[in-house]
Tab-separated table of C-alpha atoms in Angstrom:
chain	number	residue	atom	x	y	z
A	1	MET	CA	-16.392	5.904	56.089
A	2	VAL	CA	-12.884	5.235	57.395
A	3	LEU	CA	-11.382	7.847	55.078
A	4	ALA	CA	-14.094	10.320	56.067
A	5	ALA	CA	-13.334	9.765	59.766
A	6	LEU	CA	-9.618	10.210	59.067
A	7	THR	CA	-10.401	13.439	57.191
A	8	ARG	CA	-12.238	14.813	60.201
A	9	TYR	CA	-9.400	13.754	62.505
A	10	LEU	CA	-6.753	15.460	60.363
A	11	GLU	CA	-8.775	18.659	59.970
A	12	GLN	CA	-9.218	18.986	63.726
A	13	ASN	CA	-5.807	17.807	64.933
A	14	VAL	CA	-3.146	18.764	62.361
A	15	PRO	CA	-3.409	22.487	63.311
A	16	VAL	CA	-2.967	21.457	66.966
A	17	PHE	CA	0.036	19.227	66.261
A	18	THR	CA	1.780	21.878	64.133
A	19	LYS	CA	0.976	24.888	66.312
A	20	GLY	CA	4.069	27.004	66.878
A	21	THR	CA	5.943	25.488	63.927
A	22	TRP	CA	6.473	26.822	60.410
A	23	LEU	CA	3.664	24.499	59.253
A	24	GLY	CA	1.177	25.932	61.734
A	25	GLY	CA	-0.134	28.730	59.518
A	26	ILE	CA	-0.527	26.427	56.522
A	27	ALA	CA	-2.217	23.686	58.536
A	28	LYS	CA	-4.684	26.146	60.023
A	29	SER	CA	-5.806	27.263	56.568
A	30	VAL	CA	-6.249	23.741	55.140
A	31	GLU	CA	-9.888	22.654	55.412
A	32	TYR	CA	-11.634	19.313	55.077
A	33	PRO	CA	-12.151	19.266	51.263
A	34	VAL	CA	-8.366	19.153	50.765
A	35	TYR	CA	-7.829	16.249	53.161
A	36	ALA	CA	-10.881	14.391	51.830
A	37	ILE	CA	-9.857	14.564	48.173
A	38	LEU	CA	-6.215	13.698	48.840
A	39	LEU	CA	-7.198	10.728	50.997
A	40	GLY	CA	-9.670	9.657	48.306
A	41	LEU	CA	-6.920	9.710	45.677
A	42	LEU	CA	-4.621	7.762	48.011
A	43	GLY	CA	-7.367	5.221	48.683
A	44	ASN	CA	-7.963	4.982	44.933
A	45	ALA	CA	-4.308	4.130	44.319
A	46	VAL	CA	-4.211	1.549	47.130
A	47	LEU	CA	-7.468	-0.156	46.136
A	48	THR	CA	-6.445	-0.202	42.476
A	49	GLY	CA	-3.088	-1.729	43.389
A	50	LEU	CA	-4.775	-4.417	45.506
A	51	GLY	CA	-7.347	-5.146	42.805
A	52	PHE	CA	-10.336	-4.232	45.002
A	53	ARG	CA	-11.363	-0.908	43.486
A	54	ASP	CA	-13.851	-2.156	40.891
A	55	ARG	CA	-15.535	-4.441	43.436
A	56	LEU	CA	-16.082	-1.529	45.814
A	57	ALA	CA	-16.950	1.075	43.181
A	58	ALA	CA	-20.705	0.811	43.854
A	59	GLY	CA	-20.061	2.400	47.256
A	60	PHE	CA	-18.409	5.526	45.816
A	61	ARG	CA	-21.746	7.336	45.621
A	62	THR	CA	-20.555	10.872	44.992
A	63	GLU	CA	-23.856	12.065	43.527
A	64	PHE	CA	-25.915	10.774	46.482
A	65	PHE	CA	-23.545	12.204	49.075
A	66	ILE	CA	-23.266	15.645	47.480
A	67	LYS	CA	-26.998	16.025	46.874
A	68	THR	CA	-27.785	15.036	50.455
A	69	GLY	CA	-25.155	17.472	51.704
A	70	LEU	CA	-26.571	20.275	49.581
A	71	VAL	CA	-30.119	19.707	50.763
A	72	LEU	CA	-28.803	19.997	54.332
A	73	LEU	CA	-26.831	23.100	53.333
A	74	GLY	CA	-30.140	24.760	52.534
A	75	ALA	CA	-30.935	24.759	56.261
A	76	SER	CA	-28.046	27.144	56.943
A	77	ILE	CA	-29.149	29.704	54.322
A	78	ASN	CA	-31.890	32.155	55.190
A	79	PHE	CA	-34.540	31.914	52.475
A	80	ALA	CA	-34.432	35.690	52.062
A	81	VAL	CA	-30.830	35.337	50.790
A	82	ILE	CA	-31.955	32.802	48.182
A	83	VAL	CA	-34.749	35.100	47.029
A	84	LYS	CA	-32.364	38.055	46.791
A	85	ALA	CA	-29.793	36.025	44.839
A	86	ALA	CA	-32.342	34.361	42.564
A	87	GLY	CA	-32.507	37.181	39.990
A	88	PRO	CA	-28.786	37.524	39.264
A	89	ALA	CA	-28.294	33.750	39.627
A	90	ILE	CA	-30.935	32.984	36.991
A	91	ALA	CA	-29.502	35.621	34.648
A	92	GLN	CA	-25.970	34.286	35.081
A	93	ALA	CA	-27.041	30.665	34.672
A	94	PHE	CA	-29.009	31.342	31.490
A	95	LEU	CA	-26.270	33.436	29.880
A	96	LEU	CA	-23.436	31.099	30.889
A	97	ILE	CA	-25.202	27.958	29.715
A	98	THR	CA	-26.164	29.569	26.409
A	99	LEU	CA	-22.736	31.050	25.670
A	100	VAL	CA	-20.577	28.183	26.933
A	101	PHE	CA	-22.731	25.434	25.423
A	102	GLY	CA	-22.758	27.279	22.096
A	103	PHE	CA	-18.999	27.832	22.137
A	104	THR	CA	-18.253	24.185	23.004
A	105	TRP	CA	-20.660	22.854	20.371
A	106	TRP	CA	-19.171	25.158	17.727
A	107	LEU	CA	-15.541	24.312	18.541
A	108	GLY	CA	-16.273	20.591	18.686
A	109	GLY	CA	-17.846	20.808	15.266
A	110	LYS	CA	-14.826	22.650	13.870
A	111	LEU	CA	-12.584	19.827	15.094
A	112	GLY	CA	-14.846	17.112	13.696
A	113	ILE	CA	-15.920	15.584	17.006
A	114	ASP	CA	-18.887	13.195	16.964
A	115	GLN	CA	-22.163	15.016	17.647
A	116	LYS	CA	-23.087	12.811	20.606
A	117	LEU	CA	-19.745	13.400	22.292
A	118	ARG	CA	-20.085	17.124	21.506
A	119	ALA	CA	-23.445	17.121	23.300
A	120	LEU	CA	-21.919	15.462	26.372
A	121	LEU	CA	-18.925	17.790	26.483
A	122	ALA	CA	-21.014	20.928	25.980
A	123	SER	CA	-23.560	19.907	28.634
A	124	ALA	CA	-20.896	18.955	31.173
A	125	VAL	CA	-18.822	22.126	30.880
A	126	SER	CA	-21.772	24.523	30.694
A	127	ILE	CA	-24.101	23.112	33.349
A	128	CYS	CA	-23.062	20.731	36.113
A	129	GLY	CA	-20.444	18.213	35.103
A	130	VAL	CA	-21.157	14.510	35.446
A	131	SER	CA	-24.883	14.913	36.177
A	132	ALA	CA	-25.334	16.968	33.016
A	133	ALA	CA	-23.283	14.462	31.014
A	134	ILE	CA	-25.489	11.619	32.278
A	135	ALA	CA	-28.671	13.495	31.356
A	136	ALA	CA	-27.264	14.411	27.942
A	137	ALA	CA	-26.145	10.817	27.336
A	138	GLY	CA	-29.699	9.620	27.927
A	139	ALA	CA	-31.099	12.342	25.700
A	140	VAL	CA	-28.834	11.617	22.717
A	141	GLN	CA	-28.310	7.885	23.381
A	142	ALA	CA	-24.536	8.223	23.643
A	143	ARG	CA	-22.225	5.246	24.089
A	144	ARG	CA	-21.034	4.297	27.584
A	145	GLU	CA	-17.454	4.936	26.536
A	146	GLN	CA	-18.328	8.523	25.618
A	147	LEU	CA	-19.976	9.067	29.003
A	148	ALA	CA	-17.019	7.545	30.879
A	149	TYR	CA	-14.642	9.748	28.925
A	150	THR	CA	-16.614	12.921	29.650
A	151	ALA	CA	-17.009	12.061	33.342
A	152	SER	CA	-13.270	11.483	33.718
A	153	MET	CA	-12.488	14.761	32.005
A	154	VAL	CA	-14.865	16.621	34.313
A	155	ILE	CA	-13.030	15.278	37.367
A	156	ILE	CA	-9.591	15.987	35.845
A	157	PHE	CA	-10.478	19.655	35.360
A	158	ALA	CA	-12.534	20.040	38.539
A	159	LEU	CA	-9.848	18.821	40.953
A	160	PRO	CA	-7.288	21.593	40.316
A	161	SER	CA	-10.102	24.166	40.095
A	162	ILE	CA	-10.970	23.466	43.735
A	163	PHE	CA	-7.627	24.908	44.781
A	164	LEU	CA	-6.817	27.312	41.936
A	165	LEU	CA	-10.036	29.342	41.967
A	166	PRO	CA	-9.827	30.252	45.679
A	167	LEU	CA	-6.245	31.390	45.040
A	168	ALA	CA	-7.446	33.447	42.070
A	169	VAL	CA	-10.194	34.946	44.258
A	170	ASP	CA	-7.548	36.164	46.713
A	171	ALA	CA	-5.295	37.459	43.934
A	172	LEU	CA	-8.142	39.368	42.280
A	173	GLY	CA	-9.542	40.658	45.582
A	174	LEU	CA	-13.084	39.525	44.801
A	175	SER	CA	-15.898	40.021	47.297
A	176	PRO	CA	-17.418	36.834	48.786
A	177	ALA	CA	-20.581	37.223	46.681
A	178	VAL	CA	-18.710	37.701	43.395
A	179	ALA	CA	-16.290	34.904	44.324
A	180	GLY	CA	-19.158	32.538	45.103
A	181	ALA	CA	-20.986	33.397	41.889
A	182	TRP	CA	-17.805	32.869	39.850
A	183	ILE	CA	-17.062	29.527	41.500
A	184	GLY	CA	-20.659	28.347	41.290
A	185	GLY	CA	-20.942	29.230	37.641
A	186	ASN	CA	-17.638	27.763	36.501
A	187	ILE	CA	-16.556	24.608	38.309
A	188	ASP	CA	-18.247	21.681	36.596
A	189	THR	CA	-19.235	19.447	39.510
A	190	THR	CA	-21.457	20.442	42.393
A	191	ALA	CA	-19.163	18.679	44.851
A	192	ALA	CA	-16.134	20.627	43.627
A	193	VAL	CA	-18.134	23.870	43.776
A	194	SER	CA	-18.886	23.170	47.419
A	195	ALA	CA	-15.248	22.391	48.149
A	196	ALA	CA	-13.916	25.551	46.496
A	197	GLY	CA	-16.625	27.712	48.043
A	198	ALA	CA	-15.851	26.327	51.488
A	199	LEU	CA	-12.180	27.210	51.026
A	200	VAL	CA	-13.096	30.863	50.371
A	201	SER	CA	-15.724	31.560	53.046
A	202	GLU	CA	-19.154	30.515	54.313
A	203	GLU	CA	-20.810	33.356	52.377
A	204	ALA	CA	-19.010	32.380	49.190
A	205	LEU	CA	-20.122	28.767	49.728
A	206	GLN	CA	-23.749	29.862	50.074
A	207	ILE	CA	-23.736	32.043	46.945
A	208	ALA	CA	-21.835	29.386	44.971
A	209	THR	CA	-24.435	26.806	45.961
A	210	ILE	CA	-27.354	29.055	44.985
A	211	VAL	CA	-25.773	29.761	41.586
A	212	LYS	CA	-24.956	26.090	40.993
A	213	THR	CA	-28.388	24.845	41.982
A	214	THR	CA	-29.889	27.425	39.627
A	215	GLN	CA	-27.801	25.996	36.788
A	216	ASN	CA	-28.792	22.478	37.838
A	217	ALA	CA	-32.456	23.486	37.657
A	218	LEU	CA	-31.971	24.251	33.953
A	219	LEU	CA	-30.514	20.787	33.314
A	220	GLY	CA	-33.895	19.308	32.428
A	221	VAL	CA	-34.570	22.033	29.869
A	222	VAL	CA	-31.240	21.387	28.128
A	223	ALA	CA	-31.738	17.612	28.209
A	224	VAL	CA	-35.182	17.843	26.625
A	225	ALA	CA	-33.859	20.280	24.003
A	226	LEU	CA	-31.104	17.796	23.120
A	227	THR	CA	-33.641	14.974	22.967
A	228	ALA	CA	-35.731	16.962	20.504
A	229	TYR	CA	-32.731	18.038	18.418
A	230	PHE	CA	-31.329	14.525	17.997
A	231	ALA	CA	-34.726	12.913	17.477
A	232	LEU	CA	-36.008	15.433	14.978
A	233	LYS	CA	-32.851	16.510	13.154
A	234	VAL	CA	-29.801	14.280	13.723
A	235	GLU	CA	-31.355	10.814	13.810
A	236	ARG	CA	-35.022	11.378	12.913
A	237	THR	CA	-36.009	8.121	14.621
A	238	GLY	CA	-39.001	9.607	16.422
A	239	GLU	CA	-38.283	7.312	19.384
A	240	ALA	CA	-37.325	9.967	21.926
A	241	LYS	CA	-40.193	11.525	23.827
A	242	VAL	CA	-40.277	15.277	24.207
A	243	SER	CA	-42.795	15.990	26.941
A	244	GLY	CA	-43.374	17.621	30.275
A	245	ARG	CA	-42.876	14.232	31.928
A	246	ALA	CA	-39.441	13.888	30.314
A	247	LEU	CA	-38.563	17.339	31.606
A	248	TRP	CA	-39.633	16.376	35.138
A	249	GLU	CA	-37.722	13.082	35.016
A	250	ARG	CA	-34.510	14.926	34.179
A	251	PHE	CA	-35.069	17.789	36.628
A	252	PRO	CA	-32.594	17.559	39.561
A	253	LYS	CA	-34.959	16.960	42.504
A	254	PHE	CA	-32.364	17.918	45.123
A	255	VAL	CA	-32.900	21.562	44.102
A	256	LEU	CA	-36.391	21.327	45.596
A	257	GLY	CA	-34.978	19.753	48.749
A	258	PHE	CA	-32.449	22.558	49.054
A	259	LEU	CA	-35.194	25.184	48.823
A	260	ALA	CA	-37.471	23.291	51.217
A	261	ALA	CA	-34.707	22.961	53.824
A	262	SER	CA	-34.044	26.696	53.635
A	263	ILE	CA	-37.739	27.547	54.068
A	264	VAL	CA	-38.206	25.136	56.979
A	265	ALA	CA	-35.070	26.348	58.785
A	266	THR	CA	-35.940	30.020	58.222
A	267	VAL	CA	-39.463	29.554	59.616
A	268	PHE	CA	-38.077	27.469	62.501
A	269	LEU	CA	-35.598	30.159	63.563
A	270	GLU	CA	-38.019	33.043	63.023
A	271	SER	CA	-40.519	31.303	65.317
A	272	GLY	CA	-37.964	31.057	68.136
A	273	GLY	CA	-36.470	27.642	67.398
A	274	ASP	CA	-33.217	26.548	69.027
A	275	LYS	CA	-30.175	27.385	66.868
A	276	ALA	CA	-28.473	24.237	68.184
A	277	ALA	CA	-30.725	22.226	65.868
A	278	ILE	CA	-29.262	24.038	62.853
A	279	THR	CA	-25.764	23.356	64.198
A	280	THR	CA	-26.587	19.642	64.233
A	281	VAL	CA	-27.829	19.835	60.637
A	282	ASN	CA	-24.604	21.632	59.647
A	283	ASP	CA	-22.544	18.855	61.242
A	284	LEU	CA	-24.461	16.293	59.188
A	285	ARG	CA	-23.951	18.442	56.088
A	286	THR	CA	-20.193	18.435	56.670
A	287	LEU	CA	-20.199	14.636	57.052
A	288	PHE	CA	-21.983	14.097	53.736
A	289	LEU	CA	-19.757	16.615	51.932
A	290	ILE	CA	-16.655	14.883	53.287
A	291	LEU	CA	-17.996	11.576	51.970
A	292	ALA	CA	-18.630	13.231	48.592
A	293	PHE	CA	-15.105	14.660	48.352
A	294	VAL	CA	-13.555	11.335	49.374
A	295	SER	CA	-15.629	9.656	46.666
A	296	ILE	CA	-14.370	12.126	44.056
A	297	GLY	CA	-10.855	10.898	44.726
A	298	LEU	CA	-11.935	7.244	44.781
A	299	GLU	CA	-13.793	7.538	41.461
A	300	PHE	CA	-11.018	9.253	39.537
A	301	ARG	CA	-9.766	7.277	36.502
A	302	VAL	CA	-7.193	8.129	33.857
A	303	ALA	CA	-7.808	5.256	31.403
A	304	PRO	CA	-10.826	6.725	29.540
A	305	LEU	CA	-8.841	9.867	28.755
A	306	ARG	CA	-6.093	7.924	27.025
A	307	GLU	CA	-8.519	6.310	24.630
A	308	ALA	CA	-10.199	9.341	23.050
A	309	GLY	CA	-7.233	11.380	21.844
A	310	TRP	CA	-6.396	15.057	22.255
A	311	LYS	CA	-9.225	16.807	20.359
A	312	PRO	CA	-11.981	16.397	22.984
A	313	ILE	CA	-9.496	17.390	25.700
A	314	GLY	CA	-8.622	20.503	23.708
A	315	VAL	CA	-12.305	21.367	23.309
A	316	PHE	CA	-13.016	20.862	27.013
A	317	ALA	CA	-9.955	22.883	28.058
A	318	SER	CA	-10.820	25.736	25.688
A	319	ALA	CA	-14.425	25.761	26.863
A	320	THR	CA	-13.266	25.796	30.496
A	321	VAL	CA	-11.115	28.881	29.867
A	322	PHE	CA	-13.970	30.543	27.981
A	323	ASN	CA	-16.321	29.706	30.858
A	324	LEU	CA	-13.912	31.195	33.413
A	325	LEU	CA	-13.558	34.489	31.560
A	326	VAL	CA	-17.248	34.941	30.737
A	327	GLY	CA	-18.253	33.753	34.202
A	328	LEU	CA	-15.953	36.231	35.919
A	329	GLY	CA	-17.388	39.071	33.863
A	330	LEU	CA	-20.989	38.088	34.570
A	331	ALA	CA	-20.378	37.515	38.297
A	332	SER	CA	-18.608	40.858	38.618
A	333	VAL	CA	-21.533	42.678	37.008
A	334	LEU	CA	-24.502	40.766	38.434
A	335	PHE	CA	-23.220	40.335	42.001
A	336	ALA	CA	-21.177	43.541	42.349
A	337	ASN	CA	-23.586	45.143	44.831
A	338	PHE	CA	-24.874	41.965	46.439
A	339	GLY	CA	-24.839	41.863	50.228
A	340	GLY	CA	-25.830	38.888	52.308
């Protein structure tokens, strides 16, 4: 909470303090995700040095903060925009997950990586990062070390993507819709997608969120498919349940909250509701997203990466590049004529 408050203070006051100086233009363009992540990394280093980090780790609830923030984000998106974006978003999500998962699984097999770790890596890079890795770990009964390794790798690759993809968007001259679709389909964590989208524009943030939540909605399908594959082919234990209930248990419920918030807000405004209420919701959204980005920095760990060797890192890096190229092509085609 202290780091979140400091993030808000820096975002609002650094541009004022540097106005008229050579830093003024830079400070004006730096938004809260940058301050939040940097302060989170600084807090991580300090807490680790003092020996307090592990004791406080239960409070670094990135998943809770980001999902709450995204549900609130739904209130700022007219439901008509979601409906219009649903078609291309579903097409992009299905194609990206299929192609990227298949590529990662194939490359991991070529390099002799354990099938359970391959499942975690492929799920994380093709769907939604840590959440997908957690779901896949439960589906294939992976070891905790494999999950920790995959989660750390997701954060390692997601952090620079937050800053590099917005720069690439500017360099390539992408429209906000194409930029949002590219970001939403490629960055592996929902929190990082929100950060990168926010750095581009509000429209890009909205499209990125719609695309990412569409991918998240397919998480349960992939998890159940992995459960069936490992139960029936790899291990043949028959212990894993493949059912509609298992699908529902793995389905990311925040997607429904996001849609519900959009519907409620759209009806509220269309019926003459006060726009100030939506402004209040947006302020709360920003608070939860700041907490999520701070937690990303606080949760970051290098140790698990040192233990697994270079092969999984090579697979994840190759799959990330493959995802970027395929994702850019799909976004450019599917969202070329999209207008908010």
